[in-house]
Coordinates of C-alpha atoms in Angstrom, one line a residue:
X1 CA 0.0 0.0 0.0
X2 CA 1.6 3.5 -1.2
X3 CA 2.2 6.0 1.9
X4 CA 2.2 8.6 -0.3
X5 CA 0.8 10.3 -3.7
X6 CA 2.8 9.2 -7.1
X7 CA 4.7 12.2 -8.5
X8 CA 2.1 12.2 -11.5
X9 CA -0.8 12.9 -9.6
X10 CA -1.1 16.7 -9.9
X11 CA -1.9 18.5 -13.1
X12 CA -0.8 22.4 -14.4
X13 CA -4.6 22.9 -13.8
X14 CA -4.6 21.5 -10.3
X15 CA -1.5 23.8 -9.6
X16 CA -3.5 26.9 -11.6
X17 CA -6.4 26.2 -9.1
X18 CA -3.8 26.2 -5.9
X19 CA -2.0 29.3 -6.5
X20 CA -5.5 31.1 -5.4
X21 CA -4.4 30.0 -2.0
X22 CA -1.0 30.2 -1.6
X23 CA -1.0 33.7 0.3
X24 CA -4.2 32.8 2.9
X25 CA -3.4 32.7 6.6
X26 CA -6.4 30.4 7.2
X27 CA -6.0 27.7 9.9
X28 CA -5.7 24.2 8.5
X29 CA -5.0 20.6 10.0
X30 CA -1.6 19.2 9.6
X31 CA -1.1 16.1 7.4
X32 CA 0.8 13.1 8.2
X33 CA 1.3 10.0 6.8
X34 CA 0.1 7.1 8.4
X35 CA 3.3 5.7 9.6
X36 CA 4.2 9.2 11.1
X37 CA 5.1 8.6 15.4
X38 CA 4.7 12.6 15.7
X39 CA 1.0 13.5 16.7
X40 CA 0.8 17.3 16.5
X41 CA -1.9 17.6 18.9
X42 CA -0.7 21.4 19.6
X43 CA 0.2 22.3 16.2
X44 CA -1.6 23.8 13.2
X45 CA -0.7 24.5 9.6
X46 CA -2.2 27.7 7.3
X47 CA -3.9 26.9 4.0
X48 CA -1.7 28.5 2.6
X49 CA 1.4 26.3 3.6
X50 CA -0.8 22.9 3.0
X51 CA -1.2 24.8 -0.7
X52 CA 2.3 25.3 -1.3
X53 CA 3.1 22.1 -0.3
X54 CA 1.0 20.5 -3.2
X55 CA 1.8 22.6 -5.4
X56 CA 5.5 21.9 -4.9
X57 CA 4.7 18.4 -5.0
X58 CA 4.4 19.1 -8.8
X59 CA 6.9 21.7 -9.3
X60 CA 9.7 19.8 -7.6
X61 CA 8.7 16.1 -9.1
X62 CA 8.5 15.0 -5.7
X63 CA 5.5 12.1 -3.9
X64 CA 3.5 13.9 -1.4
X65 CA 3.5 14.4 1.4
X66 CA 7.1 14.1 1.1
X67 CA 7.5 13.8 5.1
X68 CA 6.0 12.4 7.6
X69 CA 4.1 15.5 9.5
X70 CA 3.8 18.5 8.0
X71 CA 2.6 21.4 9.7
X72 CA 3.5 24.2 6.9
X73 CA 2.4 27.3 7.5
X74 CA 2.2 30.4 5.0
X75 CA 5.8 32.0 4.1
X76 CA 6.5 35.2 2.5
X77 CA 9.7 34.0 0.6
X78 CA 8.2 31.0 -0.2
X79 CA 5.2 32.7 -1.9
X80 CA 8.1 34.6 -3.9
X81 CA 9.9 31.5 -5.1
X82 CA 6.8 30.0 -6.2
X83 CA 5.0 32.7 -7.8
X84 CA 8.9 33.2 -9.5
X85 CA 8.2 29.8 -11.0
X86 CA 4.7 30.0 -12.0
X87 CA 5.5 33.2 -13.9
X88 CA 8.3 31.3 -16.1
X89 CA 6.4 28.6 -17.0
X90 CA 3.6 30.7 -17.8

């Protein structure tokens, strides 16, 4: 059973769709693979982050999630490098 999503799974479109949210602060749950050990009980991610992440799932070629718990939350620079990249390939 796959722990994570094949590198193929998301689209140009899907990305198109995601970089609507890459700037929101909105409170959103952490993911975490099923044979992750850390609960984050305390922690929270933004929609944003969670966003990014995707989306960098495609840009970077890479399964997602791509660690065990991720709890990303929105970042300035990050926004940058991604919109960066979205721009050249557009």
């Amino acid at each position: 059973i796959p722990m994570t999503a094949p590198k193929s799974w998301m689209t140009k479109k899907d990305v198109e769709y995601l970089m609507n949210y890459i700037d929101s602060e909105e409170p959103s749950y952490c993911v975490m693979q099923i044979i992750s050990s850390h609960l984050p009980l305390n922690e929270k991610s933004t929609l944003g982050g969670q966003a990014m992440n995707l989306i960098d799932s495609y840009r970077l070629k890479e399964n997602y999630p791509y660690v065990l718990t991720d709890c990303s939350k929105t970042d300035k620079k990050r926004i940058a490098e991604i919109r960066k990249w979205w721009n050249e390939e557009n």
